[in-house]
Coordinates of C-alpha atoms in Angstrom, one line a residue:
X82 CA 9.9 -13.3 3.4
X83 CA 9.6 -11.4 0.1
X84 CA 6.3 -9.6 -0.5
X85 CA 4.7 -8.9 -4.0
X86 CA 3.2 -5.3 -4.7
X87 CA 2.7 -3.4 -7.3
X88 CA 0.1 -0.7 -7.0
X89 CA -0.9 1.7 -9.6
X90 CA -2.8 4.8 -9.8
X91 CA -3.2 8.1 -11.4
X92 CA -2.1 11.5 -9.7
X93 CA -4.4 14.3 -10.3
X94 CA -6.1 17.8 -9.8
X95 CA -9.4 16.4 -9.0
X96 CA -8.9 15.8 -5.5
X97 CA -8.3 19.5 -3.9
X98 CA -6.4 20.8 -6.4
X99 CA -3.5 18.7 -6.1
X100 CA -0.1 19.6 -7.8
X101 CA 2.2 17.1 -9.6
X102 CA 4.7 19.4 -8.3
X103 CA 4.0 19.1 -4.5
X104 CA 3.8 14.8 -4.7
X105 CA 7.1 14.7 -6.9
X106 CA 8.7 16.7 -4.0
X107 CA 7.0 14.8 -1.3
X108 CA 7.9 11.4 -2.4
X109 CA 11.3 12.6 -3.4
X110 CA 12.4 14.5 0.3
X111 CA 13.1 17.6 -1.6
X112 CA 12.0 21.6 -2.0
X113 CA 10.5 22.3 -5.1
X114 CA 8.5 25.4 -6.5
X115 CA 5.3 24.8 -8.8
X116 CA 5.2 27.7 -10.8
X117 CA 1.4 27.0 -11.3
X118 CA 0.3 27.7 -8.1
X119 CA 2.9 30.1 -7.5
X120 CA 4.3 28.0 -3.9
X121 CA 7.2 26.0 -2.7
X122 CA 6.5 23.1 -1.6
X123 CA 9.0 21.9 1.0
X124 CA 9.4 18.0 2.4
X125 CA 12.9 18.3 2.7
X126 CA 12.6 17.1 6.5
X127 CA 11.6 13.4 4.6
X128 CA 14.9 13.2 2.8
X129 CA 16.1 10.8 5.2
X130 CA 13.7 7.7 4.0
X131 CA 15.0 8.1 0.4
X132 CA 17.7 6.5 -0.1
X133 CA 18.4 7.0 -3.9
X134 CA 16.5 8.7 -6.8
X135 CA 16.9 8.5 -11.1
X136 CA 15.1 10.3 -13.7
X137 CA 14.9 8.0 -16.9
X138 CA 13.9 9.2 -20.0
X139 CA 13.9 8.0 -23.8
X140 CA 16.6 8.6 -25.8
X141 CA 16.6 12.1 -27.8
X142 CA 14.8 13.2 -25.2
X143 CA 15.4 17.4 -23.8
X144 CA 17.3 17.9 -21.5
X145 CA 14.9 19.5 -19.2
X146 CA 13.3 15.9 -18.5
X147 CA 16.6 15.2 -16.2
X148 CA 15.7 17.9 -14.1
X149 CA 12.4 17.2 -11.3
X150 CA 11.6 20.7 -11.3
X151 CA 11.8 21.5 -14.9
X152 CA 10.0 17.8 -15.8
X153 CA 6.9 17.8 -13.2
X154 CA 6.3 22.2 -13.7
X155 CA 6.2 21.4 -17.7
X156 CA 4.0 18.6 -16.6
X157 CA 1.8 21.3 -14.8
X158 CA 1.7 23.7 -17.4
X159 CA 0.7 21.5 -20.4
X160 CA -2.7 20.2 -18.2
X161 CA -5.3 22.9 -18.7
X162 CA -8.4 21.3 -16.9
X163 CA -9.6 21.7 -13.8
X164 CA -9.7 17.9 -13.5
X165 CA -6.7 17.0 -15.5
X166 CA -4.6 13.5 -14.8
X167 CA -1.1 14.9 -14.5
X168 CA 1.5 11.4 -13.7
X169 CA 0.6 7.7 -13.3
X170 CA 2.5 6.3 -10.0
X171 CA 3.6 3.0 -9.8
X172 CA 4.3 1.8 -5.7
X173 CA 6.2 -1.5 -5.5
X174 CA 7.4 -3.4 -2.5
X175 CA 11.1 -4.2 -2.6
X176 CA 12.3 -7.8 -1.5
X177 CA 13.9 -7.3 2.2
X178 CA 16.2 -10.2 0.7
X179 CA 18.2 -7.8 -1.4
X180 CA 20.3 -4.7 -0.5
X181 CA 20.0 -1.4 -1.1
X182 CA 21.8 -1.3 -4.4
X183 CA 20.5 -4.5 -5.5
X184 CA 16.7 -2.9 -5.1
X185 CA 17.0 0.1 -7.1
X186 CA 19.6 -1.9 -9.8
X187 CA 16.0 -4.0 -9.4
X188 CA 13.6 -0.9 -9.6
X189 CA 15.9 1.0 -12.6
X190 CA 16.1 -2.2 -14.7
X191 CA 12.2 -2.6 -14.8
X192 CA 11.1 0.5 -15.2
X193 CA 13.5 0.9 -18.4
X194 CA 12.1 -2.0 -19.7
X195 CA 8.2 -1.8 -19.1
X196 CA 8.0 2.1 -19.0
X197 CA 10.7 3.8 -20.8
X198 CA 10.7 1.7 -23.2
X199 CA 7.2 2.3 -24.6
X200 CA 7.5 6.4 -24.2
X201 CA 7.1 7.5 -20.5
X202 CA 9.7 9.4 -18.6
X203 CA 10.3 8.2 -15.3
X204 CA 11.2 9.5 -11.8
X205 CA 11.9 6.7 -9.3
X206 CA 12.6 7.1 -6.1
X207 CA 13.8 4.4 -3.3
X208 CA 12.3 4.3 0.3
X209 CA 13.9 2.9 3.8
X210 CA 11.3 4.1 6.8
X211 CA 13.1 4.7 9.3
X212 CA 11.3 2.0 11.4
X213 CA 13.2 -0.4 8.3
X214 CA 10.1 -2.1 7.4
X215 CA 8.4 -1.8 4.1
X216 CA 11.3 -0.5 1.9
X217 CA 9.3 0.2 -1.3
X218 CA 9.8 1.9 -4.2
X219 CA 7.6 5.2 -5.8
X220 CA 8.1 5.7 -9.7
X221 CA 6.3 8.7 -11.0
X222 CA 5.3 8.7 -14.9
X223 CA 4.2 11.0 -17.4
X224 CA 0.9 10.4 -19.0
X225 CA 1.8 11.6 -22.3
X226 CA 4.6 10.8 -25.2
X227 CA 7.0 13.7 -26.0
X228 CA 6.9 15.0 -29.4
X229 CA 10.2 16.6 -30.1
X230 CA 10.9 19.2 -27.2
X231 CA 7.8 19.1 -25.1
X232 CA 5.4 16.4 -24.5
X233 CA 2.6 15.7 -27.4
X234 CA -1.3 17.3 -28.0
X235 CA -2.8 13.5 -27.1
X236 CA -2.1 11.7 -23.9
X237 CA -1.3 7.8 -25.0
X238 CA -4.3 6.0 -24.2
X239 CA -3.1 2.8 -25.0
X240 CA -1.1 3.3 -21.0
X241 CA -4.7 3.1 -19.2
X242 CA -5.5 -0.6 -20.8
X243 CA -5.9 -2.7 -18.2
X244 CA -4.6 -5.9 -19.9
X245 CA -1.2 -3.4 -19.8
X246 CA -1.3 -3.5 -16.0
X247 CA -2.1 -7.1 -15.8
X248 CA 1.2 -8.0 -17.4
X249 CA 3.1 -5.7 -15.5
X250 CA 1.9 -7.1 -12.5
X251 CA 3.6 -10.7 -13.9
X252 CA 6.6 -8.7 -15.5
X253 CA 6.9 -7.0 -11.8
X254 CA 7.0 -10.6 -10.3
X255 CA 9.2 -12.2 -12.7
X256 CA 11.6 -9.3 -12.1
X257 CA 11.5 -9.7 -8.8
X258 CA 12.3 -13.4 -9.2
X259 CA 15.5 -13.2 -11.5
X260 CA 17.0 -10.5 -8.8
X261 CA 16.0 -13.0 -6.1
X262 CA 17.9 -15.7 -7.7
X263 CA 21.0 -13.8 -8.9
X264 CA 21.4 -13.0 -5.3
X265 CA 21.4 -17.2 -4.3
X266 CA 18.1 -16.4 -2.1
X267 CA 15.1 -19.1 -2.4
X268 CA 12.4 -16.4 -1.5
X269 CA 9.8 -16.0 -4.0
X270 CA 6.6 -14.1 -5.2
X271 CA 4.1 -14.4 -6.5
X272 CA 1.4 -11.4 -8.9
X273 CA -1.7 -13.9 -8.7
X274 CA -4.4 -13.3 -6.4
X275 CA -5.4 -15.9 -3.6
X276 CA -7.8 -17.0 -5.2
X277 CA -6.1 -18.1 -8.0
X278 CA -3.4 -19.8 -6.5
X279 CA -5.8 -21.8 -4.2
X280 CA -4.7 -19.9 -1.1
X281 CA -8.4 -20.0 1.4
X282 CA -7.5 -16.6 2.7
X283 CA -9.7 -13.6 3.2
X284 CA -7.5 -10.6 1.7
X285 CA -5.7 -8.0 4.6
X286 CA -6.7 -4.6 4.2
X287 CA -4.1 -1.9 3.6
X288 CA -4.0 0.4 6.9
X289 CA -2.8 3.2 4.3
X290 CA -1.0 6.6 5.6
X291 CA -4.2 8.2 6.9
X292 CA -4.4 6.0 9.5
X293 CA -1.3 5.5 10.5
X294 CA -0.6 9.1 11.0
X295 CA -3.0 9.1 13.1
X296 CA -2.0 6.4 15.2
X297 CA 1.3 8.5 15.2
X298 CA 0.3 11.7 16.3
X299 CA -2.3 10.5 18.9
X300 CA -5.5 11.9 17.6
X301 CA -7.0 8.0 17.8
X302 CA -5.1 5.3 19.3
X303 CA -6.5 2.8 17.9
X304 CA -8.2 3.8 14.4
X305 CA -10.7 1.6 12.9
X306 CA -8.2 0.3 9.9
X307 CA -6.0 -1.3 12.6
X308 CA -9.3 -2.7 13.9
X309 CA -10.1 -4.4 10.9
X310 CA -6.9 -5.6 10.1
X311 CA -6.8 -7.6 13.4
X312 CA -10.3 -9.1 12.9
X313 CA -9.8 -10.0 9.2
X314 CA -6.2 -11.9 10.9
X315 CA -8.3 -13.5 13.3
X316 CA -10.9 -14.7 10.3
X317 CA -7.9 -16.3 8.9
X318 CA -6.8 -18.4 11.9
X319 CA -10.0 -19.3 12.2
X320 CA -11.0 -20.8 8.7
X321 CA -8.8 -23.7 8.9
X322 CA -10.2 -25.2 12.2
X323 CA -13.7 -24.1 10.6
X324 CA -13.4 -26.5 7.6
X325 CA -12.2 -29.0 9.9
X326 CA -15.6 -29.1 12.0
X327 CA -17.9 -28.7 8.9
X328 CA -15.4 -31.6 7.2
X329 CA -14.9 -34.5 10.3
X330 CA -16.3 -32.9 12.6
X331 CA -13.0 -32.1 15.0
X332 CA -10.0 -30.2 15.0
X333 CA -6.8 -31.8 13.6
X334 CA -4.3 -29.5 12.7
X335 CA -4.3 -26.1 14.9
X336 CA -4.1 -26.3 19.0
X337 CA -2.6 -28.1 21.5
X338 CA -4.8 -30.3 23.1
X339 CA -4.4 -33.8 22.4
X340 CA -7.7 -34.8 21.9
X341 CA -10.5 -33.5 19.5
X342 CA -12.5 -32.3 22.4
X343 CA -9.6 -30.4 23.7
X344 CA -8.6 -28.4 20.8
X345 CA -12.6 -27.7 19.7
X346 CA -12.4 -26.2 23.5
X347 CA -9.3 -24.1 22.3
X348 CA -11.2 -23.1 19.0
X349 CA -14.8 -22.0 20.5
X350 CA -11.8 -19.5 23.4
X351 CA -10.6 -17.9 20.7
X352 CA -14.0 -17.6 18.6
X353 CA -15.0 -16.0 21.8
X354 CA -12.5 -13.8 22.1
X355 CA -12.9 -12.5 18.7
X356 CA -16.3 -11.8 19.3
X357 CA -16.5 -10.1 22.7
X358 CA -13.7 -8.0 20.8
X359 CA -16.0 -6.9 18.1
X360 CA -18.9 -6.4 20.6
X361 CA -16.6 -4.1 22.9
X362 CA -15.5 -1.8 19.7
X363 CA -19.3 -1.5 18.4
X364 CA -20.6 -1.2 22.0
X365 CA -17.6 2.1 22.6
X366 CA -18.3 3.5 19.3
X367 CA -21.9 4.0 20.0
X368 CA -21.0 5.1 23.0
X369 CA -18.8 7.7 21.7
X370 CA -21.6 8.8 19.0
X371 CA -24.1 9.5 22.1
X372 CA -21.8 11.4 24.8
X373 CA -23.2 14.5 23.9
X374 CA -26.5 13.5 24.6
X375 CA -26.6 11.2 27.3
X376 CA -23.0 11.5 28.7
X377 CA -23.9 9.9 32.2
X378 CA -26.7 7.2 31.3
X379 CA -24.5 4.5 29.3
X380 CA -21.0 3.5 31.1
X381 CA -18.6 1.6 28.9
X382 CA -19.2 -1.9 28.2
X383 CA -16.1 -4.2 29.8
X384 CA -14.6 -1.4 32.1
X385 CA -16.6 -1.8 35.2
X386 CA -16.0 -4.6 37.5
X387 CA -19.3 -7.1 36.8
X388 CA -17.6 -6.9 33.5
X389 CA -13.2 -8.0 34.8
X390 CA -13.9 -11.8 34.5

């Protein structure tokens, strides 16, 4: 099933000093030295996810903008502040449908069109995780025009309008569209929220790296954004059986009981479940909060056997 994303957002210093330098050779798998901060910044070990990478840049530009060094240290160098913007990213989920060749042929063709086009220079980058879910797609922008052979005084404002994203979200969609097509699949997507296609669905949170990593490496096994996820899931099964009680007053499409006695009986088990869920995850959070105190007092709620039915 294809999946729409297109996520946006700005890359800067504010936020422990951060270096365009360092994210362009993070995202990108590669060793790169910011001569702002006088360090190498080596991901080289995450080479393996990316599976192909362009520069794109307006015609007449230098020639420096082809190289990622040479682009993202001028980049550096022309911000002064301590709080400066440095590159807008653009993050957008590539249809499983296509190949590998078809999703940066995908990936090239928009950004020439929607960024290039207007004055940004462009580094994307294509990602396969290894676990080969989620191939996506990082494109790293410039925030200002260039003016001959280095980049302009003024940053071009007119980028940040958010009537400018809004169509790019639909460009990114229809995009997406014409290469599903091409390629004979009948997968489509779709930029508009839930809520304006009529879809009665509470949004799913993003887990986001944070957590994941530390899923990964152990330090939580279970960290409160996978928490979430799962109860905002369970919301969803939910709702349908819910509008059928406040509605007729009985379940008619979800279950499998024959009667409407038998599948409200299915509904109120996993309503139950739910909830002793979110009881037991509050109850050994406290818990956790207070072992320093009281670290004898308070044993965990659902581990003891009055609490194995």
């Amino acid at each position: 099933m294809a999946i729409y994303r297109l996520e946006a957002k700005i890359i800067g210093r504010e936020k422990r000093g951060r270096s365009v330098v360092a994210a362009a050779a993070y995202r990108a798998g590669k060793k790169l030295f910011g001569e702002r901060e006088g360090k190498t910044h080596d991901y080289s070990r995450r080479s393996k996810d990316v599976v192909e990478s362009t520069i794109l840049y307006p015609e007449g530009s230098p020639g420096w903008t082809a190289d990622p060094a040479k682009l993202w240290n001028t980049v550096e160098a022309g911000e002064k502040r301590a709080d400066a913007q440095l590159a807008r990213e653009f993050i957008l989920a590539m249809p499983k449908e296509l190949d590998a060749r078809e999703q940066f042929q995908l990936a090239v063709g928009w950004t020439r069109k929607e960024l290039v086009a207007s004055g940004m220079v462009a580094e994307i980058l294509l990602h396969h995780p290894k676990n080969g879910k989620n191939p996506h797609v990082h494109i790293l922008c410039t925030m200002r025009k260039l003016d001959g052979d280095k980049f302009s005084v003024k940053k071009a404002t007119e980028w940040n309008d958010v009537g400018l994203l809004t169509e790019q979200r639909e460009s990114w969609a229809n995009a997406v569209n014409a290469a599903l097509e091409k390629a004979g699949r009948s997968e489509r997507v779709d930029h508009r929220s839930l809520k304006d296609r009529g879809i009665d669905r509470i949004p799913e949170p993003k887990i986001g790296v944070a957590a994941t990593a530390m899923k990964r490496r152990g330090v939580l096994p279970d960290p409160d954004r996978f928490r979430l996820v799962r109860w905002v899931k369970s919301l969803n099964e939910v709702r349908p059986q819910m509008r059928d009680i406040q509605g007729p007053g009985e379940i008619r499409q979800f279950g499998t009981g024959k009667t409407w006695w038998e599948k409200s009986i299915i509904f109120m088990s996993r309503v139950r479940q739910s909830a002793r869920e979110t009881v037991l995850d509050t109850w050994n959070r406290l818990l956790d909060s207070r072992k320093t105190r009281e670290p004898d007092k308070m044993p965990p709620l659902g581990r003891g056997p009055e609490n194995s039915r």
